[in-house]
């Protein structure tokens, strides 16, 4: 963990592009509450295969130009062509975007062609080939292993490929076991990977939702947490209070032991992230 300490800490937020007028209003309300926290940047997700391409683009420009916070679009390359990605990259560059989150993405159901990229490392290499050092490139990291990887060691080597292709820093999948993160960072250092690896933080406000997400992305909910959350049943207030305590403790430990910042998955809601932010004293 030692070399992660030398970077200034970066606190950032993640949003998804709204799909309806109502969702757009929800996002605007969340942004209005969260912007005063002055996150270093806000990232905006991208539907695999380009399904949210225009909405991601619009949301990114809204955050950067209207809200006045650096915005970082996610770009996923699965089911995409080089020409399509080239157009997206140049569109962002022309509008003054300087940071991207480069991902493979997951094959959308119903799509038959995997496209011209197989892995995120190929996307990172393509970004560098097309746009040189214009963009700060973030990539994804998986302290508890990507669900499709054959082993942790193979996943670590594949993570290293993204760094060798030109990634500047990484954001992790969310996790609740800090040891998984510390071990991951140590293993990266052993392999000579020395970029900042920022933990992705998922607030807990709804047990059914967190259980579903965790099942999909392979994040482990420790048994003791699962048992507590199950016992609260429909008592949302207790779930939120417990979630806030647990996730605050997790963030504190990560920061105290050298994590180079935190990236919060907001799910386009402000309250849980604001509470965490205040409890952690990030607003100074
Ligand atoms: P990769 O780094 O390409 O890895 C995918 C798998 O392939 C891994 O198992 C890896 O070990 C393996 N692999 C990589 N290279 C090789 C190789 N050369 N040979 C053999 N195996 C290899 N998804 C979206 O659709 N939109 C988003 O906006 C989005 N945002 C995300 C943000 C973050 C911070 C994170 C952590 C995930 C996000 N995802 C998003 C999910 C992500 O797209 C999925 O987890 C996806 O399955 C993997 O993407 P990746 O970029 O990590 O892929």
mmCIF file of C-alpha atoms and ligand atoms in Angstrom:
data_model
loop_
_atom_site.group_PDB
_atom_site.id
_atom_site.type_symbol
_atom_site.label_atom_id
_atom_site.label_comp_id
_atom_site.label_asym_id
_atom_site.label_seq_id
_atom_site.Cartn_x
_atom_site.Cartn_y
_atom_site.Cartn_z
ATOM 1 C CA UNK A 1 0.000 0.000 0.000
ATOM 2 C CA UNK A 2 2.925 2.329 0.612
ATOM 3 C CA UNK A 3 3.177 3.967 -2.812
ATOM 4 C CA UNK A 4 -0.561 4.750 -2.904
ATOM 5 C CA UNK A 5 0.087 7.321 -0.169
ATOM 6 C CA UNK A 6 2.103 9.665 -2.334
ATOM 7 C CA UNK A 7 -0.842 10.832 -4.468
ATOM 8 C CA UNK A 8 -3.170 13.698 -3.455
ATOM 9 C CA UNK A 9 -6.515 12.185 -2.454
ATOM 10 C CA UNK A 10 -9.232 12.378 -5.086
ATOM 11 C CA UNK A 11 -12.950 12.222 -4.250
ATOM 12 C CA UNK A 12 -15.312 11.665 -7.164
ATOM 13 C CA UNK A 13 -18.925 10.749 -7.895
ATOM 14 C CA UNK A 14 -20.590 8.488 -10.435
ATOM 15 C CA UNK A 15 -23.973 8.991 -12.137
ATOM 16 C CA UNK A 16 -25.908 7.211 -14.853
ATOM 17 C CA UNK A 17 -27.606 8.945 -17.787
ATOM 18 C CA UNK A 18 -31.359 9.448 -17.207
ATOM 19 C CA UNK A 19 -33.794 7.599 -19.470
ATOM 20 C CA UNK A 20 -36.959 9.671 -18.902
ATOM 21 C CA UNK A 21 -38.003 13.227 -18.098
ATOM 22 C CA UNK A 22 -38.689 12.199 -14.488
ATOM 23 C CA UNK A 23 -35.250 10.542 -14.197
ATOM 24 C CA UNK A 24 -33.725 13.696 -15.605
ATOM 25 C CA UNK A 25 -35.349 15.784 -12.877
ATOM 26 C CA UNK A 26 -34.105 13.329 -10.236
ATOM 27 C CA UNK A 27 -30.564 13.629 -11.564
ATOM 28 C CA UNK A 28 -30.732 17.432 -11.649
ATOM 29 C CA UNK A 29 -31.906 17.510 -8.023
ATOM 30 C CA UNK A 30 -29.084 15.169 -7.001
ATOM 31 C CA UNK A 31 -26.503 17.249 -8.862
ATOM 32 C CA UNK A 32 -27.754 20.449 -7.247
ATOM 33 C CA UNK A 33 -27.227 18.912 -3.793
ATOM 34 C CA UNK A 34 -23.922 17.208 -4.558
ATOM 35 C CA UNK A 35 -22.157 19.918 -6.567
ATOM 36 C CA UNK A 36 -21.417 22.053 -3.449
ATOM 37 C CA UNK A 37 -19.317 19.137 -2.134
ATOM 38 C CA UNK A 38 -16.893 20.019 -4.947
ATOM 39 C CA UNK A 39 -15.970 16.512 -6.067
ATOM 40 C CA UNK A 40 -12.816 16.378 -8.178
ATOM 41 C CA UNK A 41 -14.849 14.940 -11.076
ATOM 42 C CA UNK A 42 -18.169 13.270 -11.866
ATOM 43 C CA UNK A 43 -18.235 10.236 -14.112
ATOM 44 C CA UNK A 44 -21.224 9.158 -16.210
ATOM 45 C CA UNK A 45 -21.837 5.525 -17.163
ATOM 46 C CA UNK A 46 -22.298 4.224 -20.684
ATOM 47 C CA UNK A 47 -24.632 1.413 -21.766
ATOM 48 C CA UNK A 48 -22.716 -1.403 -23.451
ATOM 49 C CA UNK A 49 -23.030 -1.435 -27.222
ATOM 50 C CA UNK A 50 -23.617 2.319 -27.205
ATOM 51 C CA UNK A 51 -27.208 2.088 -25.935
ATOM 52 C CA UNK A 52 -26.883 5.309 -23.894
ATOM 53 C CA UNK A 53 -24.327 6.989 -26.138
ATOM 54 C CA UNK A 54 -26.227 10.234 -26.766
ATOM 55 C CA UNK A 55 -27.568 10.469 -23.215
ATOM 56 C CA UNK A 56 -24.117 9.896 -21.724
ATOM 57 C CA UNK A 57 -22.789 12.623 -23.988
ATOM 58 C CA UNK A 58 -25.557 15.080 -23.014
ATOM 59 C CA UNK A 59 -25.195 14.339 -19.299
ATOM 60 C CA UNK A 60 -21.417 14.778 -19.428
ATOM 61 C CA UNK A 61 -21.726 18.165 -21.150
ATOM 62 C CA UNK A 62 -24.424 19.262 -18.706
ATOM 63 C CA UNK A 63 -22.204 18.438 -15.711
ATOM 64 C CA UNK A 64 -19.105 20.036 -17.166
ATOM 65 C CA UNK A 65 -20.708 23.156 -18.675
ATOM 66 C CA UNK A 66 -23.810 23.942 -16.575
ATOM 67 C CA UNK A 67 -22.848 22.479 -13.198
ATOM 68 C CA UNK A 68 -19.172 23.422 -13.625
ATOM 69 C CA UNK A 69 -17.536 20.197 -12.419
ATOM 70 C CA UNK A 70 -15.099 18.161 -14.480
ATOM 71 C CA UNK A 71 -17.049 15.340 -16.129
ATOM 72 C CA UNK A 72 -15.638 11.988 -17.180
ATOM 73 C CA UNK A 73 -17.639 9.845 -19.578
ATOM 74 C CA UNK A 74 -17.417 6.068 -19.356
ATOM 75 C CA UNK A 75 -16.844 4.412 -22.720
ATOM 76 C CA UNK A 76 -17.383 0.689 -23.150
ATOM 77 C CA UNK A 77 -15.985 -1.008 -26.234
ATOM 78 C CA UNK A 78 -17.829 -4.312 -26.465
ATOM 79 C CA UNK A 79 -20.039 -4.575 -29.560
ATOM 80 C CA UNK A 80 -18.376 -1.430 -30.902
ATOM 81 C CA UNK A 81 -16.361 -0.602 -33.998
ATOM 82 C CA UNK A 82 -13.157 1.408 -34.158
ATOM 83 C CA UNK A 83 -14.900 4.008 -36.299
ATOM 84 C CA UNK A 84 -17.692 4.392 -33.716
ATOM 85 C CA UNK A 85 -15.275 4.764 -30.791
ATOM 86 C CA UNK A 86 -13.136 7.178 -32.821
ATOM 87 C CA UNK A 87 -16.166 9.407 -33.351
ATOM 88 C CA UNK A 88 -17.013 9.355 -29.625
ATOM 89 C CA UNK A 89 -13.415 10.181 -28.640
ATOM 90 C CA UNK A 90 -13.127 13.080 -31.037
ATOM 91 C CA UNK A 91 -16.547 14.401 -30.009
ATOM 92 C CA UNK A 92 -15.437 14.508 -26.373
ATOM 93 C CA UNK A 93 -12.060 16.001 -27.185
ATOM 94 C CA UNK A 94 -13.675 18.799 -29.191
ATOM 95 C CA UNK A 95 -15.893 19.671 -26.231
ATOM 96 C CA UNK A 96 -13.062 19.973 -23.770
ATOM 97 C CA UNK A 97 -13.397 16.639 -21.956
ATOM 98 C CA UNK A 98 -10.048 15.535 -20.495
ATOM 99 C CA UNK A 99 -10.869 12.363 -18.529
ATOM 100 C CA UNK A 100 -12.424 9.042 -19.590
ATOM 101 C CA UNK A 101 -13.310 5.784 -17.854
ATOM 102 C CA UNK A 102 -12.378 3.081 -20.396
ATOM 103 C CA UNK A 103 -14.204 -0.245 -20.080
ATOM 104 C CA UNK A 104 -14.960 -3.390 -21.964
ATOM 105 C CA UNK A 105 -18.584 -3.502 -20.835
ATOM 106 C CA UNK A 106 -20.826 -6.592 -20.957
ATOM 107 C CA UNK A 107 -22.456 -8.002 -24.070
ATOM 108 C CA UNK A 108 -26.018 -6.634 -24.218
ATOM 109 C CA UNK A 109 -28.691 -9.320 -24.596
ATOM 110 C CA UNK A 110 -29.862 -9.625 -28.190
ATOM 111 C CA UNK A 111 -26.598 -8.316 -29.662
ATOM 112 C CA UNK A 112 -24.844 -10.860 -31.809
ATOM 113 C CA UNK A 113 -21.549 -9.271 -32.792
ATOM 114 C CA UNK A 114 -18.888 -8.731 -30.131
ATOM 115 C CA UNK A 115 -17.447 -5.930 -32.276
ATOM 116 C CA UNK A 116 -13.854 -4.993 -32.951
ATOM 117 C CA UNK A 117 -12.501 -4.863 -29.375
ATOM 118 C CA UNK A 118 -12.136 -7.838 -27.049
ATOM 119 C CA UNK A 119 -10.813 -6.266 -23.872
ATOM 120 C CA UNK A 120 -10.569 -2.872 -22.198
ATOM 121 C CA UNK A 121 -6.766 -2.952 -22.693
ATOM 122 C CA UNK A 122 -7.397 -2.767 -26.456
ATOM 123 C CA UNK A 123 -9.649 0.246 -25.923
ATOM 124 C CA UNK A 124 -7.003 1.984 -23.804
ATOM 125 C CA UNK A 125 -4.385 1.342 -26.506
ATOM 126 C CA UNK A 126 -6.784 2.694 -29.150
ATOM 127 C CA UNK A 127 -7.462 5.838 -27.093
ATOM 128 C CA UNK A 128 -3.714 6.481 -26.847
ATOM 129 C CA UNK A 129 -3.228 5.781 -30.557
ATOM 130 C CA UNK A 130 -6.042 8.152 -31.555
ATOM 131 C CA UNK A 131 -5.696 10.958 -29.043
ATOM 132 C CA UNK A 132 -2.204 10.635 -27.522
ATOM 133 C CA UNK A 133 -2.052 12.004 -23.994
ATOM 134 C CA UNK A 134 -5.096 14.255 -24.293
ATOM 135 C CA UNK A 135 -7.221 12.155 -21.923
ATOM 136 C CA UNK A 136 -6.547 11.008 -18.386
ATOM 137 C CA UNK A 137 -7.672 7.390 -18.721
ATOM 138 C CA UNK A 138 -9.278 5.554 -15.799
ATOM 139 C CA UNK A 139 -9.876 1.805 -15.930
ATOM 140 C CA UNK A 140 -11.814 -0.671 -13.770
ATOM 141 C CA UNK A 141 -10.186 -2.839 -11.094
ATOM 142 C CA UNK A 142 -11.641 -5.808 -9.192
ATOM 143 C CA UNK A 143 -10.241 -6.406 -5.699
ATOM 144 C CA UNK A 144 -12.541 -9.456 -5.366
ATOM 145 C CA UNK A 145 -11.788 -10.620 -8.954
ATOM 146 C CA UNK A 146 -13.785 -9.991 -12.107
ATOM 147 C CA UNK A 147 -16.541 -12.642 -12.235
ATOM 148 C CA UNK A 148 -15.362 -14.032 -15.601
ATOM 149 C CA UNK A 149 -11.670 -14.273 -14.718
ATOM 150 C CA UNK A 150 -10.299 -17.815 -14.320
ATOM 151 C CA UNK A 151 -8.183 -16.803 -11.301
ATOM 152 C CA UNK A 152 -7.110 -13.772 -9.293
ATOM 153 C CA UNK A 153 -3.612 -14.073 -10.714
ATOM 154 C CA UNK A 154 -4.921 -14.028 -14.306
ATOM 155 C CA UNK A 155 -7.157 -11.062 -13.514
ATOM 156 C CA UNK A 156 -4.207 -9.178 -12.009
ATOM 157 C CA UNK A 157 -2.124 -9.804 -15.118
ATOM 158 C CA UNK A 158 -5.013 -8.573 -17.255
ATOM 159 C CA UNK A 159 -5.325 -5.488 -15.078
ATOM 160 C CA UNK A 160 -1.612 -4.879 -15.658
ATOM 161 C CA UNK A 161 -2.206 -5.015 -19.443
ATOM 162 C CA UNK A 162 -4.552 -2.024 -19.119
ATOM 163 C CA UNK A 163 -1.912 -0.073 -17.257
ATOM 164 C CA UNK A 164 0.760 -1.008 -19.800
ATOM 165 C CA UNK A 165 -1.597 0.118 -22.569
ATOM 166 C CA UNK A 166 -1.667 3.592 -21.003
ATOM 167 C CA UNK A 167 -4.186 3.828 -18.139
ATOM 168 C CA UNK A 168 -3.391 6.612 -15.651
ATOM 169 C CA UNK A 169 -5.476 5.427 -12.704
ATOM 170 C CA UNK A 170 -8.161 2.934 -11.718
ATOM 171 C CA UNK A 171 -11.499 2.824 -9.931
ATOM 172 C CA UNK A 172 -12.515 -0.401 -8.255
ATOM 173 C CA UNK A 173 -15.722 -2.351 -8.282
ATOM 174 C CA UNK A 174 -17.367 -1.794 -4.914
ATOM 175 C CA UNK A 175 -16.530 -4.133 -2.040
ATOM 176 C CA UNK A 176 -17.210 -4.387 1.682
ATOM 177 C CA UNK A 177 -14.044 -6.312 2.645
ATOM 178 C CA UNK A 178 -11.206 -3.780 2.998
ATOM 179 C CA UNK A 179 -8.646 -6.615 3.140
ATOM 180 C CA UNK A 180 -9.524 -7.534 -0.449
ATOM 181 C CA UNK A 181 -8.578 -4.017 -1.540
ATOM 182 C CA UNK A 182 -5.344 -3.855 0.466
ATOM 183 C CA UNK A 183 -4.272 -7.246 -0.835
ATOM 184 C CA UNK A 184 -5.135 -6.265 -4.403
ATOM 185 C CA UNK A 185 -3.040 -3.095 -4.198
ATOM 186 C CA UNK A 186 -0.121 -5.020 -2.667
ATOM 187 C CA UNK A 187 -0.339 -7.629 -5.435
ATOM 188 C CA UNK A 188 -0.364 -4.880 -8.065
ATOM 189 C CA UNK A 189 2.746 -3.367 -6.537
ATOM 190 C CA UNK A 190 4.403 -6.769 -6.583
ATOM 191 C CA UNK A 191 3.736 -6.844 -10.340
ATOM 192 C CA UNK A 192 5.169 -3.341 -10.753
ATOM 193 C CA UNK A 193 1.777 -1.650 -11.202
ATOM 194 C CA UNK A 194 1.960 1.678 -9.458
ATOM 195 C CA UNK A 195 -1.011 3.796 -10.596
ATOM 196 C CA UNK A 196 -3.548 5.180 -8.067
ATOM 197 C CA UNK A 197 -6.292 2.585 -7.449
ATOM 198 C CA UNK A 198 -9.292 4.409 -6.003
ATOM 199 C CA UNK A 199 -11.892 2.320 -4.133
ATOM 200 C CA UNK A 200 -15.414 2.465 -5.557
ATOM 201 C CA UNK A 201 -17.869 2.977 -2.679
ATOM 202 C CA UNK A 202 -21.490 1.809 -2.785
ATOM 203 C CA UNK A 203 -23.729 3.355 -0.109
ATOM 204 C CA UNK A 204 -26.214 0.897 1.413
ATOM 205 C CA UNK A 205 -29.799 2.144 1.419
ATOM 206 C CA UNK A 206 -31.771 -0.846 0.158
ATOM 207 C CA UNK A 207 -30.875 -4.474 0.890
ATOM 208 C CA UNK A 208 -32.711 -6.101 -2.034
ATOM 209 C CA UNK A 209 -30.973 -3.778 -4.466
ATOM 210 C CA UNK A 210 -27.498 -4.251 -3.018
ATOM 211 C CA UNK A 211 -27.978 -8.049 -2.948
ATOM 212 C CA UNK A 212 -29.003 -8.014 -6.630
ATOM 213 C CA UNK A 213 -26.092 -5.803 -7.727
ATOM 214 C CA UNK A 214 -23.628 -7.867 -5.725
ATOM 215 C CA UNK A 215 -24.866 -11.085 -7.313
ATOM 216 C CA UNK A 216 -24.347 -9.581 -10.777
ATOM 217 C CA UNK A 217 -20.913 -8.053 -10.267
ATOM 218 C CA UNK A 218 -19.394 -10.583 -7.876
ATOM 219 C CA UNK A 219 -19.054 -8.246 -4.850
ATOM 220 C CA UNK A 220 -19.153 -10.173 -1.584
ATOM 221 C CA UNK A 221 -21.530 -9.063 1.165
ATOM 222 C CA UNK A 222 -19.949 -10.532 4.322
ATOM 223 C CA UNK A 223 -22.214 -12.931 6.203
ATOM 224 C CA UNK A 224 -22.448 -10.735 9.311
ATOM 225 C CA UNK A 225 -23.668 -7.823 7.202
ATOM 226 C CA UNK A 226 -26.116 -9.970 5.248
ATOM 227 C CA UNK A 227 -27.621 -11.384 8.471
ATOM 228 C CA UNK A 228 -28.086 -7.926 9.964
ATOM 229 C CA UNK A 229 -29.571 -6.497 6.786
ATOM 230 C CA UNK A 230 -31.933 -9.463 6.399
ATOM 231 C CA UNK A 231 -33.112 -9.067 9.970
ATOM 232 C CA UNK A 232 -34.149 -5.450 9.351
ATOM 233 C CA UNK A 233 -36.725 -6.641 6.790
ATOM 234 C CA UNK A 234 -38.732 -3.633 5.562
ATOM 235 C CA UNK A 235 -37.326 -1.290 8.207
ATOM 236 C CA UNK A 236 -35.601 1.071 5.780
ATOM 237 C CA UNK A 237 -34.568 3.491 8.467
ATOM 238 C CA UNK A 238 -32.540 0.827 10.277
ATOM 239 C CA UNK A 239 -31.026 -0.410 6.997
ATOM 240 C CA UNK A 240 -29.902 3.117 6.157
ATOM 241 C CA UNK A 241 -28.495 3.780 9.626
ATOM 242 C CA UNK A 242 -26.599 0.474 9.636
ATOM 243 C CA UNK A 243 -25.424 1.033 6.045
ATOM 244 C CA UNK A 244 -24.138 4.488 6.903
ATOM 245 C CA UNK A 245 -22.174 3.190 9.907
ATOM 246 C CA UNK A 246 -20.657 0.270 8.037
ATOM 247 C CA UNK A 247 -19.728 2.199 4.907
ATOM 248 C CA UNK A 248 -18.334 5.148 6.904
ATOM 249 C CA UNK A 249 -16.093 2.718 8.807
ATOM 250 C CA UNK A 250 -15.005 1.107 5.550
ATOM 251 C CA UNK A 251 -14.121 4.491 3.997
ATOM 252 C CA UNK A 252 -12.244 5.611 7.115
ATOM 253 C CA UNK A 253 -10.164 2.478 7.147
ATOM 254 C CA UNK A 254 -9.384 2.736 3.466
ATOM 255 C CA UNK A 255 -8.293 6.365 3.742
ATOM 256 C CA UNK A 256 -6.319 5.849 6.940
ATOM 257 C CA UNK A 257 -4.449 2.929 5.418
ATOM 258 C CA UNK A 258 -3.442 4.795 2.280
ATOM 259 C CA UNK A 259 -6.240 4.647 -0.317
ATOM 260 C CA UNK A 260 -5.669 7.513 -2.773
ATOM 261 C CA UNK A 261 -9.285 8.737 -2.628
ATOM 262 C CA UNK A 262 -12.848 7.420 -2.944
ATOM 263 C CA UNK A 263 -15.253 7.161 -5.880
ATOM 264 C CA UNK A 264 -18.905 7.105 -4.777
ATOM 265 C CA UNK A 265 -21.578 5.271 -6.772
ATOM 266 C CA UNK A 266 -24.437 7.732 -6.262
ATOM 267 C CA UNK A 267 -27.151 5.879 -8.257
ATOM 268 C CA UNK A 268 -28.284 9.458 -9.010
ATOM 269 C CA UNK A 269 -29.307 10.023 -5.387
ATOM 270 C CA UNK A 270 -27.736 12.616 -3.135
ATOM 271 C CA UNK A 271 -28.651 11.855 0.472
ATOM 272 C CA UNK A 272 -26.594 8.766 1.288
ATOM 273 C CA UNK A 273 -23.447 10.171 -0.334
ATOM 274 C CA UNK A 274 -23.896 13.542 1.396
ATOM 275 C CA UNK A 275 -24.183 11.844 4.765
ATOM 276 C CA UNK A 276 -21.064 9.763 4.125
ATOM 277 C CA UNK A 277 -19.173 12.807 2.882
ATOM 278 C CA UNK A 278 -20.050 14.812 6.017
ATOM 279 C CA UNK A 279 -19.312 11.964 8.402
ATOM 280 C CA UNK A 280 -15.916 11.511 6.794
ATOM 281 C CA UNK A 281 -15.245 15.235 7.104
ATOM 282 C CA UNK A 282 -14.488 15.562 3.405
ATOM 283 C CA UNK A 283 -16.148 18.981 3.249
ATOM 284 C CA UNK A 284 -13.331 20.395 5.328
HETATM 285 P P1 LIG B 1 -11.561 -5.997 -18.998
HETATM 286 O O1 LIG B 1 -10.515 -5.279 -18.269
HETATM 287 O O2 LIG B 1 -11.401 -6.173 -20.474
HETATM 288 O O3 LIG B 1 -11.724 -7.422 -18.300
HETATM 289 C C1 LIG B 1 -12.845 -8.255 -18.575
HETATM 290 C C2 LIG B 1 -12.473 -9.716 -18.332
HETATM 291 O O4 LIG B 1 -11.559 -10.154 -19.352
HETATM 292 C C3 LIG B 1 -11.760 -9.967 -17.004
HETATM 293 O O5 LIG B 1 -12.181 -11.214 -16.508
HETATM 294 C C4 LIG B 1 -10.283 -9.998 -17.385
HETATM 295 O O6 LIG B 1 -9.522 -10.782 -16.485
HETATM 296 C C5 LIG B 1 -10.364 -10.646 -18.777
HETATM 297 N N1 LIG B 1 -9.264 -10.219 -19.673
HETATM 298 C C6 LIG B 1 -8.815 -8.966 -19.891
HETATM 299 N N2 LIG B 1 -7.814 -8.980 -20.792
HETATM 300 C C7 LIG B 1 -7.641 -10.255 -21.174
HETATM 301 C C8 LIG B 1 -6.770 -10.913 -22.091
HETATM 302 N N3 LIG B 1 -5.882 -10.247 -22.824
HETATM 303 N N4 LIG B 1 -6.882 -12.266 -22.233
HETATM 304 C C9 LIG B 1 -7.791 -12.978 -21.495
HETATM 305 N N5 LIG B 1 -8.642 -12.402 -20.609
HETATM 306 C C10 LIG B 1 -8.572 -11.069 -20.457
HETATM 307 N N6 LIG B 1 -20.128 -1.363 -17.585
HETATM 308 C C11 LIG B 1 -20.796 -0.684 -18.547
HETATM 309 O O7 LIG B 1 -21.392 -1.299 -19.441
HETATM 310 N N7 LIG B 1 -20.874 0.689 -18.534
HETATM 311 C C12 LIG B 1 -20.241 1.414 -17.600
HETATM 312 O O8 LIG B 1 -20.319 2.644 -17.627
HETATM 313 C C13 LIG B 1 -19.499 0.736 -16.590
HETATM 314 N N8 LIG B 1 -18.822 1.414 -15.640
HETATM 315 C C14 LIG B 1 -18.031 0.739 -14.741
HETATM 316 C C15 LIG B 1 -17.253 1.468 -13.843
HETATM 317 C C16 LIG B 1 -16.429 0.814 -12.933
HETATM 318 C C17 LIG B 1 -15.579 1.626 -11.986
HETATM 319 C C18 LIG B 1 -16.411 -0.604 -12.890
HETATM 320 C C19 LIG B 1 -15.563 -1.328 -11.874
HETATM 321 C C20 LIG B 1 -17.189 -1.344 -13.775
HETATM 322 C C21 LIG B 1 -17.992 -0.679 -14.722
HETATM 323 N N9 LIG B 1 -18.741 -1.380 -15.671
HETATM 324 C C22 LIG B 1 -19.473 -0.682 -16.627
HETATM 325 C C23 LIG B 1 -18.780 -2.834 -15.657
HETATM 326 C C24 LIG B 1 -17.726 -3.448 -16.617
HETATM 327 O O9 LIG B 1 -17.997 -3.061 -17.939
HETATM 328 C C25 LIG B 1 -17.807 -4.963 -16.470
HETATM 329 O O10 LIG B 1 -17.321 -5.353 -15.221
HETATM 330 C C26 LIG B 1 -17.166 -5.763 -17.577
HETATM 331 O O11 LIG B 1 -17.548 -7.131 -17.432
HETATM 332 C C27 LIG B 1 -15.652 -5.729 -17.587
HETATM 333 O O12 LIG B 1 -15.171 -4.532 -18.015
HETATM 334 P P2 LIG B 1 -13.586 -4.195 -17.848
HETATM 335 O O13 LIG B 1 -13.353 -2.906 -18.483
HETATM 336 O O14 LIG B 1 -13.155 -4.417 -16.479
HETATM 337 O O15 LIG B 1 -13.000 -5.371 -18.802
#
